[in-house]
Coordinates of C-alpha atoms in Angstrom, one line a residue:
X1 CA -27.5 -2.7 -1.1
X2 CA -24.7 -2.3 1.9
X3 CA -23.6 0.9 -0.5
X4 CA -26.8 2.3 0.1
X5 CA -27.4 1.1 3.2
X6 CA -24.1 3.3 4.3
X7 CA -25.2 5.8 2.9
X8 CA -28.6 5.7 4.3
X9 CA -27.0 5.5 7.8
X10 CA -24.8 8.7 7.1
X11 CA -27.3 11.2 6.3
X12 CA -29.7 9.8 8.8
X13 CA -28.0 9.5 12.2
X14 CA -26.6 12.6 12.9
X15 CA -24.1 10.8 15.8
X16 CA -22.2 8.8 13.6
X17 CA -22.3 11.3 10.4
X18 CA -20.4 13.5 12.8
X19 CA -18.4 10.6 14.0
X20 CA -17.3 9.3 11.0
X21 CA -16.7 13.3 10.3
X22 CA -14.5 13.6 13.4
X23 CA -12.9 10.5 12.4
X24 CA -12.0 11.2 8.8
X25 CA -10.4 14.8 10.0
X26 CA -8.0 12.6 12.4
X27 CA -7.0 10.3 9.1
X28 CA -6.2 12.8 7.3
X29 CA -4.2 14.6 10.3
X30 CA -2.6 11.7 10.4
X31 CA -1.4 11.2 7.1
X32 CA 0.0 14.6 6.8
X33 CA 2.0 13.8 10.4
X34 CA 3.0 11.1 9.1
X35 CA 5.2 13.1 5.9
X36 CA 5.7 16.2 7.7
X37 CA 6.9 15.7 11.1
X38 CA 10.8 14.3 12.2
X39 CA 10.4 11.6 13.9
X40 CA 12.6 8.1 14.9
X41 CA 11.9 4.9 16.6
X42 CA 11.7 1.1 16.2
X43 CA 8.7 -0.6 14.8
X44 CA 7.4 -4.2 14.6
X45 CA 5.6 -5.4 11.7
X46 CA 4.1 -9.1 12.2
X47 CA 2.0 -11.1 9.8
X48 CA 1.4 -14.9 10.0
X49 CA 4.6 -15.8 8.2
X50 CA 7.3 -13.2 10.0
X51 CA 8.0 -10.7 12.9
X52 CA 10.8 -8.0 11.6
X53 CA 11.6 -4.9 14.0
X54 CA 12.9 -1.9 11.9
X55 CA 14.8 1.2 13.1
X56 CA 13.0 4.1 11.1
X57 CA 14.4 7.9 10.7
X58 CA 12.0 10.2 8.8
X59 CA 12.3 14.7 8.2
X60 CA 11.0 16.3 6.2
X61 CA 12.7 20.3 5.4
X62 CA 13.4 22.2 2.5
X63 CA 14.9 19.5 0.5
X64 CA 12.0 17.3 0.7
X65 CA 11.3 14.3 2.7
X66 CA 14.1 11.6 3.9
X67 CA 13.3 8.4 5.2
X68 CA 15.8 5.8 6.2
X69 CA 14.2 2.0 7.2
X70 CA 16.8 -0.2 9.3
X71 CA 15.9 -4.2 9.7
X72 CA 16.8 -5.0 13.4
X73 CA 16.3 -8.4 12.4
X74 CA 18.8 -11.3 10.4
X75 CA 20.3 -8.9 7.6
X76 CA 21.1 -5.8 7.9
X77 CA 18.6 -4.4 5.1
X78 CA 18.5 -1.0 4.6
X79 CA 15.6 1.2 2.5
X80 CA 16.2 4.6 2.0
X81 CA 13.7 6.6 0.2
X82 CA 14.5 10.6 -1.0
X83 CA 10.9 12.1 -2.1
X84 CA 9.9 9.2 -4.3
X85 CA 13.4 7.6 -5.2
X86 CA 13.8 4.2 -3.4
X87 CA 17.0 2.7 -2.5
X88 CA 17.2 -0.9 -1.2
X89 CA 20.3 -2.5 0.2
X90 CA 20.6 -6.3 0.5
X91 CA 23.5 -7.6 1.6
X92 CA 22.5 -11.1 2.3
X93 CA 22.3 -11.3 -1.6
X94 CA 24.6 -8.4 -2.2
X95 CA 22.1 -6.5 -4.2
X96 CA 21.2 -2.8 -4.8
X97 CA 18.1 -1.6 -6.1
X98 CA 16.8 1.8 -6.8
X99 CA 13.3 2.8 -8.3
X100 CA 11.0 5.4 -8.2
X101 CA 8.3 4.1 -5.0
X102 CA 6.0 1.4 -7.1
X103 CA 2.6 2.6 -7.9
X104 CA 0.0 1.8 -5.4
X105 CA 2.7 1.4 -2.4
X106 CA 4.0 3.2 0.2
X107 CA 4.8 3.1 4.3
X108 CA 1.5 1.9 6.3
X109 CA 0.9 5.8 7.0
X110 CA -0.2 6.3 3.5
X111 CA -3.0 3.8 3.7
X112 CA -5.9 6.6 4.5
X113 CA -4.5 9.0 2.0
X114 CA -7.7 9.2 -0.1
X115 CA -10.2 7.6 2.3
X116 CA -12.3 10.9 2.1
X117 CA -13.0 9.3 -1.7
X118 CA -13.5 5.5 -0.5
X119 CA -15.9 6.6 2.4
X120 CA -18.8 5.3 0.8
X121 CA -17.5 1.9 1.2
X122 CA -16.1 2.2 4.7
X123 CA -17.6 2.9 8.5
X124 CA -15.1 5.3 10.0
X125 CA -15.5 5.4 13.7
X126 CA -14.0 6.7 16.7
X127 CA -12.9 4.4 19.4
X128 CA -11.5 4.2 23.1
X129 CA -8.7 5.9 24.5
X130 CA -5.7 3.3 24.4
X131 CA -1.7 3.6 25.3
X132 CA 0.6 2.4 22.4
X133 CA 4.5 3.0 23.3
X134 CA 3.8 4.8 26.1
X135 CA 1.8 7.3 24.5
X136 CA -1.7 8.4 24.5
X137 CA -3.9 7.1 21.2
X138 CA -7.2 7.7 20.0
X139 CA -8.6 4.2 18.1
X140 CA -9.8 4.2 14.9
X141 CA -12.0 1.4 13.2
X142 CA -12.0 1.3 9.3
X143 CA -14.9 -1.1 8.3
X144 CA -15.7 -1.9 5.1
X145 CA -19.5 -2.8 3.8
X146 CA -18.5 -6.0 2.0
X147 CA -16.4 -8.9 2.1
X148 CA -14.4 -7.7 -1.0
X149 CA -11.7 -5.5 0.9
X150 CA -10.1 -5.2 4.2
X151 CA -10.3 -3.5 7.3
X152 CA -8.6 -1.5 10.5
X153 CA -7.9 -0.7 13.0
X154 CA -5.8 2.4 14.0
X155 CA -4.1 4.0 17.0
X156 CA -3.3 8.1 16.3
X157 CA -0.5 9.4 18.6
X158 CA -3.0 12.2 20.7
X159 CA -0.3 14.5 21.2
X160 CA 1.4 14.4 17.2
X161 CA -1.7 13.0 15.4
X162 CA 0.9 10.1 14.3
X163 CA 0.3 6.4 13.1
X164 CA 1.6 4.6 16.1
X165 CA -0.4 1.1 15.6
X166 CA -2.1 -0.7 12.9
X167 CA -4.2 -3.7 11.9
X168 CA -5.1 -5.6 8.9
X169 CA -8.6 -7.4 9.2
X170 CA -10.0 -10.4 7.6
X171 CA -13.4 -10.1 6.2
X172 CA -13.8 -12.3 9.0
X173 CA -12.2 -10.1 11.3
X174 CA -8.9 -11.7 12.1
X175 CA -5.9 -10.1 12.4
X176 CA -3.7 -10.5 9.2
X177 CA -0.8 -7.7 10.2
X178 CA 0.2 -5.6 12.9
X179 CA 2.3 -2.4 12.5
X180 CA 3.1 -1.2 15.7
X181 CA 5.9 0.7 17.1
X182 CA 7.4 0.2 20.3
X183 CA 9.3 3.5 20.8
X184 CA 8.9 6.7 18.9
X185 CA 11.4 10.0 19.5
X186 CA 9.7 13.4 17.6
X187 CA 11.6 15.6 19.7
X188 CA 15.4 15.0 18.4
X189 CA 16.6 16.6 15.6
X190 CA 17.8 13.8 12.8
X191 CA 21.5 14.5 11.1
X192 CA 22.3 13.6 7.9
X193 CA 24.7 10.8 8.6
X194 CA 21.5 8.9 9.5
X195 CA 20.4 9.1 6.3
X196 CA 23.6 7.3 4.7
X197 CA 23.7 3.7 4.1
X198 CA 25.7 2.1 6.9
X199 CA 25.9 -1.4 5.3
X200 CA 29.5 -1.6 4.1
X201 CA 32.0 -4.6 3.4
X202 CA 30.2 -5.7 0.6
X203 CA 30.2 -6.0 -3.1
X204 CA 27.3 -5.2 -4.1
X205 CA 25.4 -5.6 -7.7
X206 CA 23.6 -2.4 -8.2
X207 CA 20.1 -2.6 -10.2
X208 CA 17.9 0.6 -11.7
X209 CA 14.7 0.2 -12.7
X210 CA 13.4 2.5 -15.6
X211 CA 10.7 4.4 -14.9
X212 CA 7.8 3.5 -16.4
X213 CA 5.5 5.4 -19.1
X214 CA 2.3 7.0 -17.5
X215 CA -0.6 5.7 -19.4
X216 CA -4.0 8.0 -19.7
X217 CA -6.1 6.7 -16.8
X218 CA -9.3 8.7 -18.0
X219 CA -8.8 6.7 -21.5
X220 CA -9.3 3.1 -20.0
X221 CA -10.9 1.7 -23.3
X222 CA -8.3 3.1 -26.0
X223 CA -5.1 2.3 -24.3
X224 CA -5.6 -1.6 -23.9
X225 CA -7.7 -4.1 -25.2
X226 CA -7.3 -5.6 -21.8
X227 CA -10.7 -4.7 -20.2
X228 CA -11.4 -5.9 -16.2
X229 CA -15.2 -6.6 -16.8
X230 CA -15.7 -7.1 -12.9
X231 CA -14.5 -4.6 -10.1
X232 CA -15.8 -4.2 -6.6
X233 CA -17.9 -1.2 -6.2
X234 CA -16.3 1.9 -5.8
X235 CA -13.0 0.7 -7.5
X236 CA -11.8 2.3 -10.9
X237 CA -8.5 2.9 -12.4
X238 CA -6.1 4.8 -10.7
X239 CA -2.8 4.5 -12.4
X240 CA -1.2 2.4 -15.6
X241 CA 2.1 1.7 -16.7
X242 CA 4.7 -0.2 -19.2
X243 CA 7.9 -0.7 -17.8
X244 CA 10.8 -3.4 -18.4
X245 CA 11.4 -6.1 -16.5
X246 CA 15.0 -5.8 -15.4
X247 CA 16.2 -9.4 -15.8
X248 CA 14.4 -10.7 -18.8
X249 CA 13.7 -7.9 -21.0
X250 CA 10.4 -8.2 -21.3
X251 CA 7.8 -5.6 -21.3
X252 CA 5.0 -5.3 -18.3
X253 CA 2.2 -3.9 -18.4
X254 CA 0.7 -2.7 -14.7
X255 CA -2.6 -1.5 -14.1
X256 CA -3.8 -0.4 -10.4
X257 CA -7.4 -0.4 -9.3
X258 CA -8.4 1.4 -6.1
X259 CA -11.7 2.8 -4.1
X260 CA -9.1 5.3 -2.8
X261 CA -8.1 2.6 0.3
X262 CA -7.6 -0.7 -1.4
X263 CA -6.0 -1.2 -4.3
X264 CA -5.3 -4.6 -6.6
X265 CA -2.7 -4.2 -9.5
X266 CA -3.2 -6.7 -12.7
X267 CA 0.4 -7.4 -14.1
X268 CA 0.2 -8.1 -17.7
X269 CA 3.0 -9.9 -19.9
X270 CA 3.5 -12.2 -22.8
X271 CA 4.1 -16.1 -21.9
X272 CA 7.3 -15.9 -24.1
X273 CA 9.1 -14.2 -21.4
X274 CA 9.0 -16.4 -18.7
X275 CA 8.2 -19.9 -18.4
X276 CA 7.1 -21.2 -14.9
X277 CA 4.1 -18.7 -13.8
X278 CA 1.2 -18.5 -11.0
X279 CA -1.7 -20.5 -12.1
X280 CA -4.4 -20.2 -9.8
X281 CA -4.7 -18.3 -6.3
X282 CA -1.7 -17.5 -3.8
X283 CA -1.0 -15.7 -0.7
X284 CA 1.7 -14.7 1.0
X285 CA 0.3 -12.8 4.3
X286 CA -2.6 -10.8 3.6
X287 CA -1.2 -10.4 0.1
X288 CA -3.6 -12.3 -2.3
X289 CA -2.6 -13.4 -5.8
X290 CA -4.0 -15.3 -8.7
X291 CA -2.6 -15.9 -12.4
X292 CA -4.2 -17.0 -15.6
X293 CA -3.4 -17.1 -19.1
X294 CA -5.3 -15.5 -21.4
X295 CA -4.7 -14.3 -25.0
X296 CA -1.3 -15.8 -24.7
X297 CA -0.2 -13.4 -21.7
X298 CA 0.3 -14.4 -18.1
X299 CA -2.1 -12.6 -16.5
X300 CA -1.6 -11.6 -12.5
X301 CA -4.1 -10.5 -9.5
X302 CA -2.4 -8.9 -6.8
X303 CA -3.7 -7.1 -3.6
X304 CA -4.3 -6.8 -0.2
X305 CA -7.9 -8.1 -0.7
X306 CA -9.8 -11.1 -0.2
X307 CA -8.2 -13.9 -1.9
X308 CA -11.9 -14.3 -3.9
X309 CA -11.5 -10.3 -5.2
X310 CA -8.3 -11.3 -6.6
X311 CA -9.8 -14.7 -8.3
X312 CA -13.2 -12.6 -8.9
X313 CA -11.4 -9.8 -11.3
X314 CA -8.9 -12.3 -12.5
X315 CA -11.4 -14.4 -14.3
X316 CA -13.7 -11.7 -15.6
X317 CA -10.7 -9.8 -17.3
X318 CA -11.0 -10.2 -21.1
X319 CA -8.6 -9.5 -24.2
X320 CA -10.3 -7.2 -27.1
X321 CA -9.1 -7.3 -30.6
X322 CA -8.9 -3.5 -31.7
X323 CA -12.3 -2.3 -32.4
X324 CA -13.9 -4.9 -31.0
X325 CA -14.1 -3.6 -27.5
X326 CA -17.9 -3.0 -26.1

């Protein structure tokens, strides 16, 4: 009903249908600012648990894009990310691990990267005229049509058409996380040097993760006989893996469902492998989790989604003998 109701309001009020137009073309403005301009400055991220201000360096030239994430807060952690390889560096547990980016993540200027897809499920709208950093910013409301997924709230840099605020909302409307930077530089060129690790003194215990094996998305039925018999509308499958855990040996299987905004990924692995597990429903943040067992796998629920989407697809996924699926 709210899908068609959104609908209904799109093709019938000229206004907004060239609103949420307008508004969609700044998105997606945005997103390409976001990976193809050089830019630097300091950022807060705050959710209920944490405030952590990070130094960021990001180009992008012939060699690809190079981003390099500084925490000005407790440790020194350091991310550095070339294309999609990610390096992090923690020295308060003297750890190194690299990975190709995980599926389904990515810096909070990825978020709208296929909202043209998810629009049926979202009111795009233009907002006021705001300053965020010292800059100029048009807002941007993201809201969705039901209480299954999130929304936001954005402020686009007027001048650059980059992400310089953002908010996580409730289904109730609270805030659940701010991004917001406090300075930002586009102007001065960025050496290499800032794209070295500067965390030194340290032995460190380095860690590579295997990249996983690309399952066939459009083959849902025939590459698992795990089946999620309840999504929210709009969400399908997006992207699959099997990859090894690093410390156990055990194999994971990871499945990501998105409407092109939100995503939840089901991690899927055999109770031998590890004996304490989530039972039940989580959060850390606005990241919602909940674990079953089923079939003699721990089965886990994790998104930034309502915690009752998590619970919702959790107990309607199923295990199907081979040949036995519907």
């Amino acid at each position: 009903m709210l899908r068609t109701l959104a609908f209904t309001l799109f093709f019938l009020m000229p206004g907004l249908a060239w609103s949420s137009s307008d508004a969609i073309d700044l998105l997606e403005r945005m997103t390409r600012a976001g990976k193809e301009l050089t830019y630097q400055g300091v950022f807060t991220y705050h959710n209920d648990s944490a405030i952590q201000s990070v130094q960021i360096y990001h180009r992008n030239n012939e060699l690809g894009e190079m981003e390099r994430l500084i925490s000005l807060n407790g440790a020194a952690r350091e991310v550095i990310r070339s294309n999609d390889m990610v390096t992090c560096i923690n020295p308060e547990v003297e750890q190194v691990n690299v990975s190709r980016r995980p599926l389904g993540q990515g810096f909070p200027s990825d978020l709208p990267r296929r909202l043209r897809s998810a629009t049926p499920f979202y009111e795009v709208t233009l907002g006021d005229i705001e300053r965020v950093a010292g800059r100029q910013s048009q807002v941007l409301a993201i809201t969705p049509v039901d209480d299954y997924r999130y929304g936001y709230r954005m402020w686009v840099d007027i001048e650059t058409d980059l992400l310089l605020k953002s908010e996580l909302l409730s289904e109730t409307k609270a805030v659940l996380e701010t991004f917001s930077f406090s300075s930002i530089d586009t102007q001065t060129p960025i050496e290499d040097h800032q794209f070295k690790a500067q965390t030194g003194g340290h032995e460190m215990i380095w860690y590579q993760s295997e990249p996983g094996t690309p399952l066939d998305t459009s083959s849902d039925k025939l590459i698992s006989n795990w089946q999620a018999n309840w999504l929210p509308e709009g969400f399908s499958l997006v992207a699959a893996q099997n990859r090894l855990r690093a410390n156990n040996g055990a194999y994971v299987e990871q499945r990501v469902y998105s409407d092109g905004l939100s995503a939840v990924s089901v991690f899927i692995e055999k109770t031998r492998s590890r004996p304490a597990h989530l039972l039940g429903v989580s959060n850390v943040g606005a990241m919602n989790a909940y674990g079953k067992i089923i079939h003699a796998h721990f089965v886990t629920v994790v998104g930034e989604v309502p915690a009752h989407t998590v619970e919702k697809i959790g107990t309607n996924i199923t295990f199907q003998l081979s040949g036995t699926a519907p």
